[in-house]
mmCIF file of C-alpha atoms and ligand atoms in Angstrom:
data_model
loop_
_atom_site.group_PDB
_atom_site.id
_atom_site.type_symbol
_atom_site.label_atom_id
_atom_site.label_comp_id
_atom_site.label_asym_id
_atom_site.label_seq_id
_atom_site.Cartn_x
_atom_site.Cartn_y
_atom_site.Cartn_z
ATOM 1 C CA UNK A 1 0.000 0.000 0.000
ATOM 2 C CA UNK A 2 1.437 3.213 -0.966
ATOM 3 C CA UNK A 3 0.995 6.188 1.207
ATOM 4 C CA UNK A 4 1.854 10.027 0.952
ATOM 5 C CA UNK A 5 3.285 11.649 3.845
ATOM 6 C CA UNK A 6 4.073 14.864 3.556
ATOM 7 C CA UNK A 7 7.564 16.338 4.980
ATOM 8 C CA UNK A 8 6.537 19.515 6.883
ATOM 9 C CA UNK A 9 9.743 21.109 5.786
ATOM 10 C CA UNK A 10 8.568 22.569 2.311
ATOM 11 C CA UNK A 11 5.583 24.043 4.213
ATOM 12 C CA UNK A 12 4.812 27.812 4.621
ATOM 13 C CA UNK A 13 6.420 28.458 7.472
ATOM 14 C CA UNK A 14 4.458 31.565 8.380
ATOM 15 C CA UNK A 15 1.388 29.505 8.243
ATOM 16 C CA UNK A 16 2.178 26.323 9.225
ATOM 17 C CA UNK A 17 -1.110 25.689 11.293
ATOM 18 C CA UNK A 18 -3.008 26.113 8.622
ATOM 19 C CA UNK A 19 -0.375 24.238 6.117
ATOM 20 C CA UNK A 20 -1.236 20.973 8.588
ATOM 21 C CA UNK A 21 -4.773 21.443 8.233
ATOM 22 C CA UNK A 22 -5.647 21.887 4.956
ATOM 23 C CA UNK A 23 -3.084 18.650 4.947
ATOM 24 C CA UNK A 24 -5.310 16.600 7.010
ATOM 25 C CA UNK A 25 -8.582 17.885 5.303
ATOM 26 C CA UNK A 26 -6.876 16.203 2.004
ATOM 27 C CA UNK A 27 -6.926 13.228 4.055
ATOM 28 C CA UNK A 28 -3.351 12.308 4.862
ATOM 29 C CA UNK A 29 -2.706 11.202 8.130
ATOM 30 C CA UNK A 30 0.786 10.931 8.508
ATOM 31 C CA UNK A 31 2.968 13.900 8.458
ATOM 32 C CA UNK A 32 7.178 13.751 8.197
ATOM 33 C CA UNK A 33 8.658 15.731 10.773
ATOM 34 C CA UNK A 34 12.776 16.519 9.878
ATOM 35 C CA UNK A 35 15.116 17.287 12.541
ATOM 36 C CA UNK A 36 18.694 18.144 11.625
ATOM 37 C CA UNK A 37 21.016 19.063 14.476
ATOM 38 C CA UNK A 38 23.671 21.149 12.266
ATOM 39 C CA UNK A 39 26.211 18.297 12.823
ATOM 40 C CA UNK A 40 24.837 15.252 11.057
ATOM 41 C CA UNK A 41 23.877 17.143 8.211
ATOM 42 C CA UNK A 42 24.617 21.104 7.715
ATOM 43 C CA UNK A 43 20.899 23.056 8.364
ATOM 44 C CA UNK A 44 18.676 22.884 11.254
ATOM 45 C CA UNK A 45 15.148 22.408 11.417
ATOM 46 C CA UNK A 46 11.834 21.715 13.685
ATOM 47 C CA UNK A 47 12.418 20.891 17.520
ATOM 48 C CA UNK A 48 9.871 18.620 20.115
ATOM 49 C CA UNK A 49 8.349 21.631 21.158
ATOM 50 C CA UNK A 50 7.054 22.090 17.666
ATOM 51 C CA UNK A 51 6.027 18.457 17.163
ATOM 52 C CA UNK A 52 4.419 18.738 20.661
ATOM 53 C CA UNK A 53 2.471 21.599 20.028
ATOM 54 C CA UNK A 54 1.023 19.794 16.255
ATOM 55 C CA UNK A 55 0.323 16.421 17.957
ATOM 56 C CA UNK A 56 -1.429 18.772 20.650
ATOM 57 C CA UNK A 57 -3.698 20.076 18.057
ATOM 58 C CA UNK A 58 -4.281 17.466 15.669
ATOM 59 C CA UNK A 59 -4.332 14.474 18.013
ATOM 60 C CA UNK A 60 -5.380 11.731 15.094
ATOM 61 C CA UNK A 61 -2.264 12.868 13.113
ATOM 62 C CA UNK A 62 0.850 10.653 13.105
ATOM 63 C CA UNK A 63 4.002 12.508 13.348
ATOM 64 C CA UNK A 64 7.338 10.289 11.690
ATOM 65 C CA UNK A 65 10.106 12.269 13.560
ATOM 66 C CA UNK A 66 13.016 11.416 11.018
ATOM 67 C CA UNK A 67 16.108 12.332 13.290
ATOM 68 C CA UNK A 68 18.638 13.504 11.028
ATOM 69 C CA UNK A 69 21.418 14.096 14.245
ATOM 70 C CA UNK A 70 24.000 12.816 16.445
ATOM 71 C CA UNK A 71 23.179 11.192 19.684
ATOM 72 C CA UNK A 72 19.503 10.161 18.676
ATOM 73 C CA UNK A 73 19.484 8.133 21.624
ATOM 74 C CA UNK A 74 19.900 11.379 23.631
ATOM 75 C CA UNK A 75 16.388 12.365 22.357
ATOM 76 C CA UNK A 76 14.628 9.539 22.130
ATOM 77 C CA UNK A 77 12.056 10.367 25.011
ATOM 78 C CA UNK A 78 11.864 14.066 24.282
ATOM 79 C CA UNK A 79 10.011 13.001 20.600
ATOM 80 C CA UNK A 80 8.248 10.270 22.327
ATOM 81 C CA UNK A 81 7.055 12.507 24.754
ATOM 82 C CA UNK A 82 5.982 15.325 22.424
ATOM 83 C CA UNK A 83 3.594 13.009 20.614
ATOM 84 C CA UNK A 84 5.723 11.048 17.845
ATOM 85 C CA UNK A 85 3.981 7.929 16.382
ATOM 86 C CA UNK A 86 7.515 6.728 14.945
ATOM 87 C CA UNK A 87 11.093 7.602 15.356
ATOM 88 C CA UNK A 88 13.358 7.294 12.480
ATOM 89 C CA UNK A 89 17.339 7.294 13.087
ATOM 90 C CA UNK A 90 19.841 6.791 10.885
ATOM 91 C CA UNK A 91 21.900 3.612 10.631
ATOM 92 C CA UNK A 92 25.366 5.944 10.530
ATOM 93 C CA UNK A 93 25.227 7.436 13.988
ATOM 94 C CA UNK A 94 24.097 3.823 15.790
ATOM 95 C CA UNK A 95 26.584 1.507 17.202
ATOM 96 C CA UNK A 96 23.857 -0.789 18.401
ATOM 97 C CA UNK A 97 20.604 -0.376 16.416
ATOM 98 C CA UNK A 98 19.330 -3.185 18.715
ATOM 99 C CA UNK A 99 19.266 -0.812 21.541
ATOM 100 C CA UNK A 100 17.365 2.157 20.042
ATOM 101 C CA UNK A 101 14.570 -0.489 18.485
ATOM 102 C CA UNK A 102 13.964 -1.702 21.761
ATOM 103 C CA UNK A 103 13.887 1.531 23.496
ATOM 104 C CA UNK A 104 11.376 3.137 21.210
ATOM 105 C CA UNK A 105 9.234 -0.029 20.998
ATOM 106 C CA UNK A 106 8.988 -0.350 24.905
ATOM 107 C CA UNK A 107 7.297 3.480 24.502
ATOM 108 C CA UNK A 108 5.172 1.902 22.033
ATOM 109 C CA UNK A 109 6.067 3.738 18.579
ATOM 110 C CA UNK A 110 7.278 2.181 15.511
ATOM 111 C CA UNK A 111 11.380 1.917 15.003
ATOM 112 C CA UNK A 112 13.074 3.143 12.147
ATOM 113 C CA UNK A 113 16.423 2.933 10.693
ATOM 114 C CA UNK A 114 17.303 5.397 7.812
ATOM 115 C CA UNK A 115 20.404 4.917 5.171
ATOM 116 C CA UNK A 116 22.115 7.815 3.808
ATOM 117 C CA UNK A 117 22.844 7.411 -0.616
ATOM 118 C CA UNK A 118 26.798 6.405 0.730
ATOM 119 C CA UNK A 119 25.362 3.489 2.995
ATOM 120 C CA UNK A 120 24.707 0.417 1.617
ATOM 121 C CA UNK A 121 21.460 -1.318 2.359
ATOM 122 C CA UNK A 122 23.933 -4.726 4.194
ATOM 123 C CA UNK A 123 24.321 -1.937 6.741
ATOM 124 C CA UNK A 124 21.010 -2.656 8.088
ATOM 125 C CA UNK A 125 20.747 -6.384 7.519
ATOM 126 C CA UNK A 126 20.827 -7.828 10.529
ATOM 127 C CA UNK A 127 18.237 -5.522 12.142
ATOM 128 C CA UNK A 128 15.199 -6.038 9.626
ATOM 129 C CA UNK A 129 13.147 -8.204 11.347
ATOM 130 C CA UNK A 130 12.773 -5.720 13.782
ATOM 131 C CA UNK A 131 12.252 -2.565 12.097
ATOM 132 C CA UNK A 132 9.405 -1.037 11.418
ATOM 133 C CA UNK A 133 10.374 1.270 8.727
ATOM 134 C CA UNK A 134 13.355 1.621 6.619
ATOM 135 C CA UNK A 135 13.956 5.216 5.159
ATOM 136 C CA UNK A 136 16.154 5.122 2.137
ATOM 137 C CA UNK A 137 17.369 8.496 1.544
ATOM 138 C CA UNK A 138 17.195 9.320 -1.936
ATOM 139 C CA UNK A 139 19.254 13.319 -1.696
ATOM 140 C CA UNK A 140 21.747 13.545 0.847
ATOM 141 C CA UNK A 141 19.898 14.807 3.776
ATOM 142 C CA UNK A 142 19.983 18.182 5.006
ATOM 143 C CA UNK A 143 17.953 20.410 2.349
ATOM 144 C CA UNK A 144 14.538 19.881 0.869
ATOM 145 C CA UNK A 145 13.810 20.252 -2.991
ATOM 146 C CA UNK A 146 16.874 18.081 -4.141
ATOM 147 C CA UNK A 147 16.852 16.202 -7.176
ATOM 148 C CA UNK A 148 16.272 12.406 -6.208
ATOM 149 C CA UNK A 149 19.169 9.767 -7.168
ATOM 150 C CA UNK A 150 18.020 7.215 -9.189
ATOM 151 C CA UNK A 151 20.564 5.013 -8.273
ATOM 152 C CA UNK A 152 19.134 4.748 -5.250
ATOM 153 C CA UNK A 153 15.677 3.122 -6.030
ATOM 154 C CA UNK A 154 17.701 -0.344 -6.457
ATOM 155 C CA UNK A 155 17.837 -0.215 -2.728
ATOM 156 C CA UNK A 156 14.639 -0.947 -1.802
ATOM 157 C CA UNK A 157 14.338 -3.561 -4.624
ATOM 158 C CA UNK A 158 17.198 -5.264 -2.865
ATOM 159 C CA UNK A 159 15.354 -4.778 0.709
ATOM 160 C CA UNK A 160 12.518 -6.663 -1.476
ATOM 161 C CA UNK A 161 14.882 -9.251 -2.576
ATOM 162 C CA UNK A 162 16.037 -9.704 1.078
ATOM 163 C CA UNK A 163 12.499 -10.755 1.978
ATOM 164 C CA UNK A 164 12.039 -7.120 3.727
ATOM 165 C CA UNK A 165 8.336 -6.846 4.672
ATOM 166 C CA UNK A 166 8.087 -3.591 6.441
ATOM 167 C CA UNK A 167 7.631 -0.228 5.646
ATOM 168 C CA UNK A 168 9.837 1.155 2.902
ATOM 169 C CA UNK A 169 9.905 5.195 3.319
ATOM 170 C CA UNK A 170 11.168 7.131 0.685
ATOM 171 C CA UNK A 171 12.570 10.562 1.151
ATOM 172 C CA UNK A 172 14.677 13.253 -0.964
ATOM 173 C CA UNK A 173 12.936 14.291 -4.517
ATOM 174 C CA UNK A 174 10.236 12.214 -4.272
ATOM 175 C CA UNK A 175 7.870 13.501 -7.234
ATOM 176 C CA UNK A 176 3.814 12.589 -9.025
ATOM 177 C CA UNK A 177 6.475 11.910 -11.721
ATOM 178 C CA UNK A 178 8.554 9.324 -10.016
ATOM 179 C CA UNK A 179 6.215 7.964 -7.728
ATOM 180 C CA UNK A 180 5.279 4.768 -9.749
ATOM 181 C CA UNK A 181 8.799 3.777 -9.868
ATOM 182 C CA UNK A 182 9.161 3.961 -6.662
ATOM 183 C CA UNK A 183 6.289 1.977 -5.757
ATOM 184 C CA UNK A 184 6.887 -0.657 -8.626
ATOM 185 C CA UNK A 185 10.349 -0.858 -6.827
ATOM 186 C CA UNK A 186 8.457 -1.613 -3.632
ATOM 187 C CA UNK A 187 8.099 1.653 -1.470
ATOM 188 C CA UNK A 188 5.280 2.252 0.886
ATOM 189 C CA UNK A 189 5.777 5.275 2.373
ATOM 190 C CA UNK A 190 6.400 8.647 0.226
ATOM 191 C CA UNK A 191 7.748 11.447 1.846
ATOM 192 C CA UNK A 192 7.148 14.251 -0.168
ATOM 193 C CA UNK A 193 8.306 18.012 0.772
ATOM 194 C CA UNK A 194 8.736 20.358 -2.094
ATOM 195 C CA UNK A 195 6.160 18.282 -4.634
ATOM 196 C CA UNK A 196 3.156 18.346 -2.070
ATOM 197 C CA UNK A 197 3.377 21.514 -0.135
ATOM 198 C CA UNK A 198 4.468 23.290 -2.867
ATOM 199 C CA UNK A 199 2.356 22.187 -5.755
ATOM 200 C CA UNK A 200 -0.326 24.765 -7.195
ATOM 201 C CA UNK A 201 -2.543 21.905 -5.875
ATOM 202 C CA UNK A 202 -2.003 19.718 -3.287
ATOM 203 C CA UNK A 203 -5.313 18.248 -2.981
ATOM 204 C CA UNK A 204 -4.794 16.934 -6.623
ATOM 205 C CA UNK A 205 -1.320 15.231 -5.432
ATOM 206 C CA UNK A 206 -2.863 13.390 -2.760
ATOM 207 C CA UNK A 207 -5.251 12.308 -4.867
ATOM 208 C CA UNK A 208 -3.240 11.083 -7.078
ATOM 209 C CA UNK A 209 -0.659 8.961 -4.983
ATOM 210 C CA UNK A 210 -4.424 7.237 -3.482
ATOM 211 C CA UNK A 211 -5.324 6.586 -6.667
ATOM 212 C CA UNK A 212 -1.899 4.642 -7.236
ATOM 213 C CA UNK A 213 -3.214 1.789 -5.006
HETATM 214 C C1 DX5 B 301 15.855 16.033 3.543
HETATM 215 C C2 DX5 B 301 14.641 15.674 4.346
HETATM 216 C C3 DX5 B 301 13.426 15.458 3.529
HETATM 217 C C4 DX5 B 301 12.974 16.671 2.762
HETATM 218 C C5 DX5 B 301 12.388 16.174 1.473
HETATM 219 O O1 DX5 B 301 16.994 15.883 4.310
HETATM 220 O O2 DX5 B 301 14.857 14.486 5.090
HETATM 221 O O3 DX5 B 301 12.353 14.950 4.308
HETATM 222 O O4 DX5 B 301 12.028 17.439 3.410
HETATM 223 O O5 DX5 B 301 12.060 17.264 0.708
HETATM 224 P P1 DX5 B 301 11.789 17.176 -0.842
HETATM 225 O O6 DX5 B 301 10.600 16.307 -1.035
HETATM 226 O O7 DX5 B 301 11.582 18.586 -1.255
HETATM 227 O O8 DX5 B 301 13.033 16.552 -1.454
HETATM 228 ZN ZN1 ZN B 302 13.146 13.455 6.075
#
C-alpha cells in the first residue's frame, strides 16, 4: 500500500497551522517531521516543542520524527514525549541499532532505521526483522527540494529481494512523476516536501498517490 506523507519542511512556514490542516482535510494522516542538528547534516530544522504543540492540536495525526542528528538516543524520550507515532534514526550514527529499536518499541512507537545514498542497504541487515520502517534516503539529507538519485531506487528492490516486509519510506525528490517507480520498486511510504506543499494543488497530489493503489 502506498501512502503520501508529507515532509513539513517545504511548508509555509508563516502559516504552518493552517499548512497541517488543509493537509489533514486532504486526508493524509501521517505527516514527516525533519530534525537536523547542524552536525549530522549542515541546516537545522523543527524541535519537540514544535512536534508537541502539532500532535497537541491534531491528536489523530501521526508525526514520523526522522532524526537527522548525532546522539539520537539522547532524544529519544523528548520526541516520544511530544507526541511522535515513529522515530526514524539513521543507521550511521548507531553503534547498536538493537538498543534504540527496543527503546522506542517499549514506549510503544514504531522503530526506524534510515540509510544515507553512501550506505549500503547490508548496513542494516541484521536488524530487519525488527524494524518497522526503513527510510532510504534518496538526496543527501539536510535540504529539501533536491533532485532524487536514481541510483538509489535499487535499494529498496534489494530490501525486497532480502524478503524485507516492512515499511519502505522514501525521502529526498520524491515527485507525481517518479512515484510509480518507486512503488513498482516496492516503497510504501512517500515522503514528499517540495512536490506536495508546494504544488499549485495539493489536494490533486494526494489524490493522485491514493489513486496509485
Ligand atoms: C531532507 C529531508 C526530507 C525533505 C524532502 O533531508 O529528510 O524529508 O524534506 O524534501 P523534498 O521532497 O523537497 O526533497
Ligand atoms: Zn526526512
Amino acid at each position: 500500500m502506498i501512502k503520501l506523507t508529507p515532509s513539513l519542511l517545504a511548508a509555509d512556514l508563516l502559516n504552518l497551522g493552517r499548512e497541517v490542516e488543509q493537509m489533514t482535510k486532504n486526508g493524509i494522516d501521517r505527516l514527516h517531521f525533519d530534525v537536523m542538528d547542524a552536525h549530522f547534516v549542515p541546516n537545522l530544522s523543527f524541535g519537540p516543542a514544535f512536534c508537541k504543540a502539532i500532535h497537541k492540536q491534531f491528536p489523530a495525526l501521526k508525526l514520523d520524527a526522522h532524526l537527522m542528528m548525532d546522539n539520537p538516543e539522547q532524544y529519544l524520550d523528548t520526541f516520544l514525549d511530544a507526541g511522535a507515532s515513529s522515530i526514524i534514526v539513521h543507521r550511521e550514527v548507531l553503534h547498536d541499532p538493537d538498543i534504540m529499536v527496543r527503546k522506542i518499541h517499549e514506549k510503544g512507537a514504531l522503530a526506524g532505521l534510515s540509510i544515507k545514498p553512501a550506505t549500503p542497504v547490508k548496513a542494516l541487515l541484521h536488524w530487519l526483522d525488527e524494524t518497522d520502517v526503513v527510510l532510504i534516503m534518496t538526496v543527501e539529507p539536510g535540504f529539501g527540494g533536491q533532485k532524487l538519485m536514481r541510483s538509489q531506487i535499487e535499494k529498496i528492490s534489494l530490501l525486497r529481494r532480502e524478503g524485507y516486509q516492512g515499511v519502505i519510506a522514501v525521502d529526498g525528490g520524491v515527485t507525481l512523476e517518479n512515484a510509480p517507480l518507486l512503488k513498482d520498486a516496492g516503497a510504501n511510504w512517500l515522503i514528499m516536501g517540495t512536490s506536495y506543499f508546494r504544488a499549485e494543488d495539493p489536494a490533486l497530489v494526494a489524490r493522485k498517490i491514493g489513486e496509485m493503489q
